[in-house]
Coordinates of C-alpha atoms in Angstrom, one line a residue:
Chain A
M1 CA -47.6 -44.9 -91.2
N2 CA -45.1 -44.1 -88.5
T3 CA -43.3 -40.6 -87.0
A4 CA -41.4 -42.2 -85.2
P5 CA -36.6 -40.9 -86.2
I6 CA -35.1 -43.2 -88.9
G7 CA -31.9 -44.2 -86.4
I8 CA -28.0 -43.6 -88.2
F9 CA -25.2 -43.8 -86.9
D10 CA -21.1 -43.3 -87.6
S11 CA -17.7 -44.0 -86.1
G12 CA -17.9 -40.4 -86.7
I13 CA -19.0 -37.4 -88.5
G14 CA -18.5 -39.5 -92.3
G15 CA -22.0 -40.5 -91.7
L16 CA -23.3 -37.4 -92.6
T17 CA -23.0 -37.0 -96.2
V18 CA -25.9 -40.4 -95.6
A19 CA -27.7 -38.2 -93.7
R20 CA -27.9 -35.5 -96.3
A21 CA -28.7 -38.2 -98.8
I22 CA -31.9 -39.0 -96.4
Y23 CA -32.6 -35.6 -95.7
E24 CA -32.9 -35.1 -99.2
R25 CA -34.7 -38.7 -100.5
L26 CA -37.3 -38.5 -97.6
P27 CA -38.0 -34.8 -96.3
H28 CA -41.1 -36.4 -94.2
E29 CA -38.8 -38.3 -91.8
S30 CA -37.2 -37.1 -88.2
T31 CA -33.7 -38.7 -88.1
V32 CA -31.6 -39.7 -84.7
Y33 CA -28.3 -39.4 -85.8
F34 CA -24.9 -41.4 -83.7
G35 CA -21.4 -40.0 -84.2
D36 CA -19.2 -42.1 -82.5
T37 CA -16.4 -39.4 -82.3
A38 CA -15.0 -40.8 -78.9
R39 CA -14.4 -43.9 -80.3
V40 CA -13.2 -42.9 -84.4
P41 CA -12.4 -44.3 -87.0
Y42 CA -13.4 -47.3 -86.7
G43 CA -10.6 -49.0 -89.8
P44 CA -7.9 -50.4 -87.9
K45 CA -10.2 -51.5 -85.6
S46 CA -10.5 -55.3 -85.2
P47 CA -13.6 -57.1 -85.9
D48 CA -15.0 -58.2 -83.0
T49 CA -13.9 -55.0 -81.1
V50 CA -16.3 -52.6 -84.6
R51 CA -19.2 -55.1 -83.5
R52 CA -19.4 -54.8 -79.7
Y53 CA -19.1 -50.8 -80.5
S54 CA -22.3 -51.2 -83.3
L55 CA -24.6 -52.8 -81.0
E56 CA -23.7 -50.5 -78.2
I57 CA -25.2 -48.1 -80.7
L58 CA -28.1 -49.8 -82.0
D59 CA -29.3 -50.4 -78.6
W60 CA -28.4 -46.7 -77.8
L61 CA -31.0 -45.9 -81.2
L62 CA -33.2 -48.2 -80.1
R63 CA -33.7 -46.8 -76.7
Q64 CA -34.2 -43.8 -78.8
Q65 CA -37.8 -45.2 -80.5
V66 CA -36.0 -45.5 -84.0
K67 CA -38.0 -47.0 -86.3
A68 CA -35.3 -48.6 -88.2
V69 CA -31.7 -48.0 -88.4
V70 CA -28.6 -47.3 -90.9
V71 CA -25.1 -48.2 -90.2
A72 CA -23.6 -45.0 -92.1
C73 CA -20.2 -46.3 -91.6
N74 CA -18.7 -48.9 -94.4
T75 CA -16.5 -50.8 -92.0
S76 CA -19.5 -50.9 -89.3
T77 CA -21.8 -52.6 -92.4
A78 CA -18.3 -54.9 -93.3
H79 CA -17.6 -56.6 -90.9
A80 CA -21.1 -55.8 -88.3
L81 CA -24.2 -55.2 -90.0
D82 CA -25.3 -59.2 -90.1
T83 CA -24.8 -59.3 -86.7
L84 CA -27.1 -55.8 -85.8
Q85 CA -29.3 -57.6 -88.0
Q86 CA -29.8 -60.4 -85.8
H87 CA -30.1 -58.2 -82.6
S88 CA -32.9 -55.9 -84.0
P89 CA -36.4 -55.8 -83.6
V90 CA -36.2 -52.6 -86.2
P91 CA -34.6 -53.1 -90.5
V92 CA -31.3 -52.8 -90.3
I93 CA -30.0 -51.1 -93.4
G94 CA -25.8 -51.0 -94.2
V95 CA -24.5 -48.9 -97.3
I96 CA -22.1 -51.9 -98.7
E97 CA -25.4 -53.7 -100.5
P98 CA -27.3 -50.5 -102.1
G99 CA -23.7 -49.7 -103.0
A100 CA -22.4 -52.8 -104.5
R101 CA -25.8 -53.0 -106.5
A102 CA -26.1 -50.0 -107.9
A103 CA -22.5 -50.7 -109.2
G104 CA -22.9 -54.3 -110.4
S105 CA -26.8 -52.2 -112.6
A106 CA -24.6 -49.4 -113.9
S107 CA -21.5 -51.3 -115.5
T108 CA -21.4 -52.6 -118.7
A109 CA -18.3 -52.8 -120.5
G110 CA -15.6 -52.0 -117.9
P111 CA -14.4 -53.7 -114.8
I112 CA -15.7 -51.8 -111.6
G113 CA -14.2 -49.8 -109.4
V114 CA -13.6 -49.1 -105.6
I115 CA -12.0 -47.1 -103.5
G116 CA -12.3 -46.5 -99.5
T117 CA -10.5 -46.3 -97.0
A118 CA -7.5 -49.3 -95.8
G119 CA -10.1 -51.1 -93.7
T120 CA -13.0 -51.4 -96.3
I121 CA -10.7 -52.4 -99.0
A122 CA -9.0 -55.1 -96.5
S123 CA -12.4 -56.1 -95.7
N124 CA -13.2 -57.4 -100.0
A125 CA -16.9 -56.5 -98.7
Y126 CA -17.4 -54.3 -102.2
A127 CA -16.0 -56.8 -104.3
R128 CA -18.1 -59.8 -102.7
A129 CA -21.2 -57.9 -103.1
I130 CA -20.4 -57.4 -106.5
Q131 CA -20.3 -60.6 -107.0
R132 CA -22.9 -61.9 -105.7
R133 CA -25.3 -60.6 -107.9
R134 CA -22.7 -60.6 -110.7
P135 CA -19.7 -63.3 -110.4
E136 CA -18.3 -62.7 -113.6
A137 CA -17.7 -59.3 -112.7
A138 CA -14.0 -58.1 -112.6
V139 CA -13.9 -55.9 -109.4
E140 CA -10.7 -53.4 -109.2
Q141 CA -10.1 -51.6 -105.8
R142 CA -8.2 -49.7 -104.1
A143 CA -7.5 -48.1 -100.5
C144 CA -7.0 -44.0 -100.0
P145 CA -6.6 -43.0 -97.2
L146 CA -5.3 -39.7 -97.5
F147 CA -8.9 -38.7 -99.0
V148 CA -10.6 -38.7 -95.7
P149 CA -8.2 -35.7 -94.1
L150 CA -8.3 -34.4 -97.3
V151 CA -12.6 -33.7 -96.9
E152 CA -11.9 -32.8 -92.9
E153 CA -9.3 -30.4 -93.8
G154 CA -11.8 -28.8 -96.7
W155 CA -9.7 -29.2 -99.2
F156 CA -11.4 -30.2 -102.0
D157 CA -10.0 -28.6 -104.8
H158 CA -6.8 -27.8 -103.5
P159 CA -3.6 -28.9 -105.7
A160 CA -2.6 -31.3 -103.4
A161 CA -5.9 -33.3 -103.3
E162 CA -5.3 -33.4 -107.0
L163 CA -2.1 -34.6 -107.6
I164 CA -3.4 -37.0 -104.4
A165 CA -6.7 -38.5 -106.5
R166 CA -4.5 -39.1 -110.2
E167 CA -2.0 -41.2 -107.7
Y168 CA -4.5 -43.1 -106.2
L169 CA -7.4 -42.9 -109.2
K170 CA -4.0 -44.0 -111.6
P171 CA -5.0 -47.6 -111.1
L172 CA -8.7 -47.4 -111.4
R173 CA -7.4 -45.4 -114.7
E174 CA -5.5 -48.0 -116.5
A175 CA -7.9 -50.7 -115.4
R176 CA -10.0 -48.9 -117.1
V177 CA -13.4 -49.2 -114.4
D178 CA -17.0 -47.9 -116.6
T179 CA -17.8 -47.7 -112.6
L180 CA -16.9 -46.5 -109.7
V181 CA -17.9 -46.9 -106.1
L182 CA -17.2 -44.4 -103.1
G183 CA -16.9 -46.8 -100.6
C184 CA -16.2 -44.3 -97.7
T185 CA -19.1 -41.4 -97.2
H186 CA -16.7 -38.7 -97.0
Y187 CA -16.2 -39.1 -100.7
P188 CA -19.4 -37.6 -101.8
L189 CA -17.5 -34.6 -101.0
L190 CA -15.1 -35.4 -103.3
K191 CA -17.0 -36.2 -106.3
P192 CA -16.2 -33.3 -108.8
L193 CA -12.2 -33.7 -108.1
I194 CA -12.8 -37.7 -108.5
Q195 CA -15.0 -37.0 -111.3
Q196 CA -12.3 -34.8 -113.5
V197 CA -9.4 -37.2 -112.5
M198 CA -11.5 -40.5 -114.0
G199 CA -13.5 -38.4 -116.6
E200 CA -16.4 -37.5 -116.8
E201 CA -17.8 -40.7 -118.3
V202 CA -16.8 -43.4 -115.8
R203 CA -20.1 -43.8 -114.0
L204 CA -19.3 -42.5 -109.8
I205 CA -21.9 -44.6 -107.3
D206 CA -22.6 -42.3 -104.0
S207 CA -23.7 -45.0 -101.6
G208 CA -25.4 -42.1 -99.5
E209 CA -27.9 -41.8 -102.2
E210 CA -27.9 -45.2 -103.3
T211 CA -28.4 -46.1 -98.9
A212 CA -31.8 -43.6 -99.0
A213 CA -33.1 -44.8 -102.2
V214 CA -33.4 -48.3 -100.2
V215 CA -34.1 -46.9 -96.8
E216 CA -37.2 -45.5 -98.9
R217 CA -38.0 -48.5 -99.7
V218 CA -38.4 -50.3 -96.5
L219 CA -40.4 -48.0 -94.6
E220 CA -42.7 -48.4 -97.8
R221 CA -43.3 -51.7 -97.6
G222 CA -42.9 -52.1 -93.8
G223 CA -46.1 -48.9 -93.7
L224 CA -43.4 -47.3 -91.3
V225 CA -43.3 -43.3 -93.8
A226 CA -44.1 -40.8 -91.7
P227 CA -47.1 -39.1 -92.6
Q228 CA -46.8 -35.4 -94.9
G229 CA -47.0 -32.6 -91.9
T230 CA -45.2 -34.5 -89.4
R231 CA -43.4 -31.9 -88.0
V232 CA -39.3 -33.2 -88.8
T233 CA -36.9 -33.0 -86.2
H234 CA -33.4 -34.2 -87.5
R235 CA -31.3 -34.2 -83.2
F236 CA -26.8 -35.1 -83.8
V237 CA -25.6 -37.0 -80.5
V238 CA -21.3 -37.5 -80.0
S239 CA -20.3 -39.6 -77.4
D240 CA -17.2 -36.8 -77.7
D241 CA -15.8 -33.9 -78.6
E242 CA -19.2 -31.6 -80.0
A243 CA -17.3 -28.7 -80.9
R244 CA -14.9 -30.6 -83.7
F245 CA -18.5 -32.9 -85.2
R246 CA -19.6 -29.4 -85.8
Q247 CA -17.7 -27.6 -87.1
V248 CA -16.5 -30.2 -89.3
G249 CA -19.7 -31.8 -90.0
A250 CA -21.3 -28.0 -91.4
R251 CA -19.0 -28.8 -94.7
F252 CA -21.5 -32.0 -95.0
I253 CA -24.7 -31.3 -94.1
G254 CA -24.2 -27.0 -93.7
E255 CA -26.4 -25.3 -91.0
R256 CA -28.8 -27.8 -89.6
L257 CA -26.5 -29.1 -88.0
S258 CA -26.8 -26.0 -84.9
R259 CA -26.2 -28.7 -81.7
A260 CA -25.4 -31.4 -80.8
E261 CA -25.4 -33.2 -77.8
V262 CA -23.0 -36.1 -76.3
V263 CA -23.1 -38.9 -74.9
P264 CA -21.1 -40.5 -73.9
L265 CA -21.4 -44.7 -74.0
D266 CA -18.5 -45.7 -72.7
Chain B
M1 CA 22.0 -49.6 -61.3
N2 CA 19.2 -51.0 -62.8
T3 CA 18.2 -53.6 -65.1
A4 CA 14.6 -52.9 -65.4
P5 CA 12.4 -51.3 -69.0
I6 CA 11.4 -47.5 -69.7
G7 CA 7.8 -47.6 -70.1
I8 CA 6.8 -45.9 -73.3
F9 CA 3.4 -45.4 -74.0
D10 CA 1.5 -43.7 -77.3
S11 CA -1.6 -43.5 -78.3
G12 CA -0.2 -45.5 -81.6
I13 CA 3.1 -45.2 -83.9
G14 CA 4.2 -41.8 -83.4
G15 CA 5.6 -42.7 -80.4
L16 CA 8.0 -45.1 -81.7
T17 CA 10.3 -41.8 -83.5
V18 CA 11.0 -41.2 -79.5
A19 CA 10.9 -45.0 -78.7
R20 CA 14.1 -44.8 -81.6
A21 CA 15.0 -41.5 -80.1
I22 CA 16.3 -44.0 -76.6
Y23 CA 17.1 -46.6 -78.5
E24 CA 19.9 -45.1 -80.2
R25 CA 21.2 -42.7 -77.0
L26 CA 20.4 -45.2 -74.2
P27 CA 21.9 -48.5 -76.1
H28 CA 21.7 -50.1 -73.1
E29 CA 18.2 -49.5 -72.5
S30 CA 15.7 -51.8 -72.4
T31 CA 12.0 -50.7 -73.1
V32 CA 8.5 -51.9 -73.4
Y33 CA 5.9 -49.8 -76.0
F34 CA 2.5 -49.5 -75.3
G35 CA 0.3 -48.7 -78.9
D36 CA -3.2 -47.6 -77.6
T37 CA -3.7 -48.7 -81.2
A38 CA -7.7 -49.9 -80.0
R39 CA -8.5 -46.5 -78.7
V40 CA -5.5 -43.9 -81.3
P41 CA -6.2 -40.7 -82.0
Y42 CA -6.4 -38.9 -78.9
G43 CA -6.4 -35.7 -80.6
P44 CA -10.2 -35.4 -81.2
K45 CA -11.2 -37.1 -77.5
S46 CA -11.5 -34.8 -74.9
P47 CA -8.9 -33.7 -72.0
D48 CA -10.4 -36.1 -69.5
T49 CA -10.8 -38.6 -71.3
V50 CA -7.0 -38.9 -72.7
R51 CA -6.6 -38.7 -68.5
R52 CA -8.1 -41.6 -68.3
Y53 CA -6.7 -43.6 -70.8
S54 CA -3.2 -42.8 -69.8
L55 CA -4.2 -43.8 -66.0
E56 CA -4.9 -46.7 -67.3
I57 CA -2.0 -47.9 -69.8
L58 CA 0.3 -46.1 -66.8
D59 CA -1.2 -48.5 -64.2
W60 CA -0.7 -51.5 -67.4
L61 CA 3.2 -50.3 -67.5
L62 CA 3.2 -49.7 -63.8
R63 CA 2.7 -53.8 -63.4
Q64 CA 5.5 -54.6 -66.2
Q65 CA 7.7 -53.6 -63.5
V66 CA 9.2 -50.0 -65.4
K67 CA 11.6 -47.8 -64.0
A68 CA 10.4 -44.9 -65.5
V69 CA 7.8 -43.7 -67.6
V70 CA 8.3 -42.0 -71.1
V71 CA 4.7 -40.1 -72.8
A72 CA 5.8 -40.4 -76.4
C73 CA 2.4 -38.7 -77.1
N74 CA 2.2 -34.7 -77.1
T75 CA -2.0 -35.1 -77.0
S76 CA -1.3 -37.4 -73.6
T77 CA 1.1 -35.2 -72.6
A78 CA -0.7 -31.8 -72.6
H79 CA -3.8 -32.9 -71.0
A80 CA -2.5 -35.8 -68.5
L81 CA 1.0 -35.9 -67.7
D82 CA 1.0 -33.3 -64.1
T83 CA -1.5 -36.9 -63.5
L84 CA 0.3 -39.2 -64.3
Q85 CA 3.1 -37.1 -62.7
Q86 CA 1.0 -37.6 -59.5
H87 CA 0.2 -41.3 -59.3
S88 CA 2.9 -42.6 -60.4
P89 CA 5.9 -43.7 -57.8
V90 CA 8.4 -43.8 -60.6
P91 CA 9.2 -40.6 -63.1
V92 CA 7.6 -39.5 -65.9
I93 CA 8.7 -37.7 -68.8
G94 CA 7.1 -35.6 -71.5
V95 CA 7.7 -34.6 -75.3
I96 CA 6.7 -31.1 -75.0
E97 CA 9.0 -30.0 -72.2
P98 CA 12.0 -30.9 -73.3
G99 CA 11.3 -29.7 -77.1
A100 CA 10.0 -26.6 -75.9
R101 CA 13.4 -25.7 -74.1
A102 CA 15.6 -27.3 -76.9
A103 CA 13.8 -24.3 -79.0
G104 CA 14.3 -21.6 -76.2
S105 CA 17.6 -22.0 -76.3
A106 CA 18.0 -22.5 -79.2
S107 CA 16.4 -19.3 -80.5
T108 CA 18.1 -16.0 -80.8
A109 CA 16.6 -14.1 -83.6
G110 CA 13.2 -14.6 -84.4
P111 CA 10.2 -16.3 -83.3
I112 CA 9.7 -19.4 -82.8
G113 CA 7.4 -21.7 -84.2
V114 CA 5.1 -24.7 -83.1
I115 CA 3.9 -27.7 -85.7
G116 CA 1.4 -29.6 -84.7
T117 CA -2.2 -32.2 -85.0
A118 CA -5.1 -29.8 -84.2
G119 CA -5.5 -31.2 -80.8
T120 CA -1.8 -30.1 -80.0
I121 CA -1.6 -27.2 -81.6
A122 CA -5.6 -26.0 -79.7
S123 CA -4.4 -27.2 -77.2
N124 CA -1.2 -24.0 -76.3
A125 CA 0.8 -26.2 -74.3
Y126 CA 4.0 -26.1 -76.2
A127 CA 3.2 -21.7 -76.6
R128 CA 2.9 -22.0 -72.8
A129 CA 5.7 -23.7 -71.6
I130 CA 7.8 -21.8 -74.3
Q131 CA 7.1 -18.4 -72.9
R132 CA 7.5 -20.4 -69.3
R133 CA 10.6 -20.0 -70.1
R134 CA 11.4 -17.1 -72.0
P135 CA 8.3 -14.5 -71.5
E136 CA 8.5 -11.9 -74.0
A137 CA 9.8 -14.9 -76.6
A138 CA 6.6 -14.6 -80.4
V139 CA 5.4 -18.4 -80.5
E140 CA 3.7 -19.0 -83.8
Q141 CA 1.7 -21.8 -83.8
R142 CA -0.2 -24.3 -87.1
A143 CA -1.6 -26.9 -86.7
C144 CA -1.0 -29.4 -89.8
P145 CA -3.0 -32.6 -89.7
L146 CA -2.2 -34.2 -93.2
F147 CA 1.5 -34.5 -92.3
V148 CA -0.2 -37.9 -89.9
P149 CA -1.8 -40.0 -92.8
L150 CA 1.3 -38.8 -95.3
V151 CA 3.5 -40.0 -92.9
E152 CA 1.5 -43.0 -92.9
E153 CA 1.3 -43.2 -96.3
G154 CA 4.9 -43.6 -96.3
W155 CA 4.6 -40.4 -98.8
F156 CA 7.8 -38.3 -97.2
D157 CA 8.5 -36.9 -100.4
H158 CA 5.7 -37.0 -103.2
P159 CA 4.8 -34.0 -104.5
A160 CA 1.3 -33.7 -102.5
A161 CA 3.5 -33.7 -99.8
E162 CA 5.4 -31.0 -101.1
L163 CA 2.6 -28.9 -101.5
I164 CA 1.5 -29.1 -98.6
A165 CA 3.8 -28.5 -96.3
R166 CA 4.6 -25.6 -98.6
E167 CA 0.4 -24.7 -97.5
Y168 CA 0.7 -25.4 -93.9
L169 CA 4.4 -23.7 -93.5
K170 CA 3.5 -20.9 -95.5
P171 CA 2.9 -18.5 -92.3
L172 CA 5.5 -19.9 -90.2
R173 CA 7.6 -18.4 -93.3
E174 CA 6.5 -15.4 -93.7
A175 CA 6.6 -14.8 -90.4
R176 CA 10.2 -15.4 -90.5
V177 CA 11.0 -18.0 -87.4
D178 CA 14.2 -18.9 -86.3
T179 CA 13.4 -22.4 -84.6
L180 CA 10.3 -24.1 -85.9
V181 CA 9.0 -27.4 -83.2
L182 CA 7.7 -30.8 -84.6
G183 CA 5.7 -30.9 -82.4
C184 CA 4.1 -34.5 -83.0
T185 CA 5.9 -37.7 -83.3
H186 CA 5.1 -38.5 -86.7
Y187 CA 6.9 -35.8 -88.3
P188 CA 10.6 -36.4 -87.9
L189 CA 9.3 -38.4 -90.8
L190 CA 8.8 -35.3 -92.7
K191 CA 12.2 -33.6 -91.0
P192 CA 14.0 -33.8 -95.0
L193 CA 11.0 -32.4 -96.3
I194 CA 9.9 -29.4 -93.6
Q195 CA 14.1 -28.5 -94.0
Q196 CA 13.9 -28.3 -97.5
V197 CA 10.5 -26.5 -97.2
M198 CA 11.2 -23.8 -94.2
G199 CA 15.0 -23.7 -95.1
E200 CA 18.9 -24.7 -94.1
E201 CA 18.8 -21.7 -91.4
V202 CA 15.8 -22.9 -89.1
R203 CA 16.7 -24.7 -86.8
L204 CA 14.4 -27.6 -85.9
I205 CA 13.4 -29.2 -82.8
D206 CA 13.1 -33.2 -82.5
S207 CA 10.9 -33.2 -79.5
G208 CA 11.7 -37.1 -79.6
E209 CA 15.3 -36.7 -79.8
E210 CA 15.4 -33.5 -76.7
T211 CA 12.9 -36.0 -74.9
A212 CA 15.8 -38.8 -75.3
A213 CA 18.5 -36.5 -73.7
V214 CA 16.3 -35.6 -70.1
V215 CA 15.4 -38.6 -69.6
E216 CA 19.0 -40.0 -69.3
R217 CA 19.5 -37.2 -67.2
V218 CA 16.9 -38.3 -65.2
L219 CA 18.4 -42.1 -65.1
E220 CA 21.5 -40.7 -64.0
R221 CA 20.3 -38.3 -61.1
G222 CA 17.6 -41.6 -60.5
G223 CA 20.6 -43.9 -60.2
L224 CA 18.2 -45.7 -62.0
V225 CA 21.3 -46.6 -65.7
A226 CA 21.1 -50.0 -67.4
P227 CA 25.3 -51.1 -66.4
Q228 CA 26.5 -52.2 -69.8
G229 CA 26.2 -55.7 -70.8
T230 CA 23.1 -55.9 -69.4
R231 CA 21.0 -58.0 -72.1
V232 CA 19.1 -55.4 -73.9
T233 CA 15.3 -56.2 -75.0
H234 CA 12.6 -53.7 -76.5
R235 CA 8.9 -55.2 -76.0
F236 CA 5.8 -53.7 -78.3
V237 CA 2.3 -54.2 -77.2
V238 CA -0.4 -52.7 -78.3
S239 CA -4.6 -52.5 -77.7
D240 CA -5.6 -53.4 -81.4
D241 CA -4.6 -54.4 -84.5
E242 CA -1.3 -55.8 -84.3
A243 CA -0.6 -55.8 -88.7
R244 CA -0.9 -52.5 -89.2
F245 CA 0.5 -51.5 -85.7
R246 CA 3.4 -53.4 -87.4
Q247 CA 3.1 -52.7 -91.1
V248 CA 3.4 -49.4 -90.7
G249 CA 5.5 -49.3 -87.5
A250 CA 8.8 -50.7 -89.3
R251 CA 8.9 -47.5 -90.9
F252 CA 9.7 -45.3 -87.8
I253 CA 12.0 -47.9 -86.0
G254 CA 12.8 -50.5 -89.0
E255 CA 13.8 -54.2 -88.7
R256 CA 13.2 -53.8 -84.8
L257 CA 9.9 -54.5 -84.5
S258 CA 9.2 -58.1 -85.4
R259 CA 6.9 -58.5 -83.1
A260 CA 3.7 -56.9 -81.4
E261 CA 1.8 -58.2 -78.7
V262 CA -1.9 -57.7 -78.3
V263 CA -3.9 -56.2 -74.7
P264 CA -6.8 -54.8 -74.9
L265 CA -7.7 -51.8 -72.4
D266 CA -10.9 -51.4 -72.0

């Protein structure tokens, strides 16, 4: 038993969908969320820079006495997970492996589709993780750079969002993928639209939900589960622009996000 | 006469539209362009952070022996222009004042419209600059957060771009603005679409072109003009991710951008 919080970090706001999945799956666990809003986005930054930033955040989270760290950021997982695991005395869980594993299990007939930011798709991290488990699997990838700003605008079902989704998802429909990994933490908010465009028969994999399931197993195996009745707290910390984080973040996790502290890292 | 280059900087790639306007207006001038791609975007960052970054870039440009500095970034102009002018031994020219002045002169009947990123609009910098010259002017502002990613995707005339433009520009059409300031350096690439949605009678103000005209006057008054026949060079420097800068930047200024150096600042 361990009442320490789980540390969760992202380059900004998107990781809140992963945090939400953790709240839902693990309602007795406290969390500290760090959003590196001063340095968002990580996607266009070099792998070295992303590793350096991620290590700074890991150090900060460890000083908050977290019992595990969730890298709720695809770019950081792609470039920094190994380094973070080497440096951390507590378990570090990324979002790519859980999503890739779930996709490998769910897919039966067609190729597996992966959508994400330009950086995540260019890193090829999902395709590699999927093919490590299923070397024969065909993977169709597509970067969807406009999805993040659409989500941050709150245009989840705007006609423009549908046109954009139809354009981005067209090659995946033509390839007849049977499973589609939402490889960006913003995308779960577009799930109804993506499902509608892809068709009901395509299985959507939400990396955040899969990651929460892995976190649960890691806590159980490590004897790190918080006892029922623990007073649960959710702390939010950002490196800049607290007001925008609160405003946009409310779309992700609702009224839980009533305030955020600002801790500049650089 | 002075053959030293003009320094131009932006948080990233958008300032290339200002650079292009300078190349066209001042074909005998050399330039050094600095794009802070490691720390883009500046919009969501706090004014203090933006000032600190801008001063670092100013110092770097001064070490390149530039004869003038153009702040080709609306956020940096809004938050840092005064500070930069106090610190700089050479003239520093921002993008807001030239655009605001041109709008004040062009507008006759209706209110003046201003579009920009969320950060620029929230700063109110254009409205203040317009009303300093024309205190009676009505100013209608609208943030258009999806325009930058649309430009970076190259979707200048995609049906989704038109839907998005119609939605963003609707309040400005309803307010019957007669002049519209493109208050973001990315927006000149959407000029044909914006003109079509606003109607041919609305005068669009390209802050980049207006800024180039101001740079010309400043060089002339300061005796800083390069003599005809000077060998012209255009140097491009970024703080990270040179490949993406070249790839997207080519949409802004074509084949001039064949290579960029990487100089990390932090």
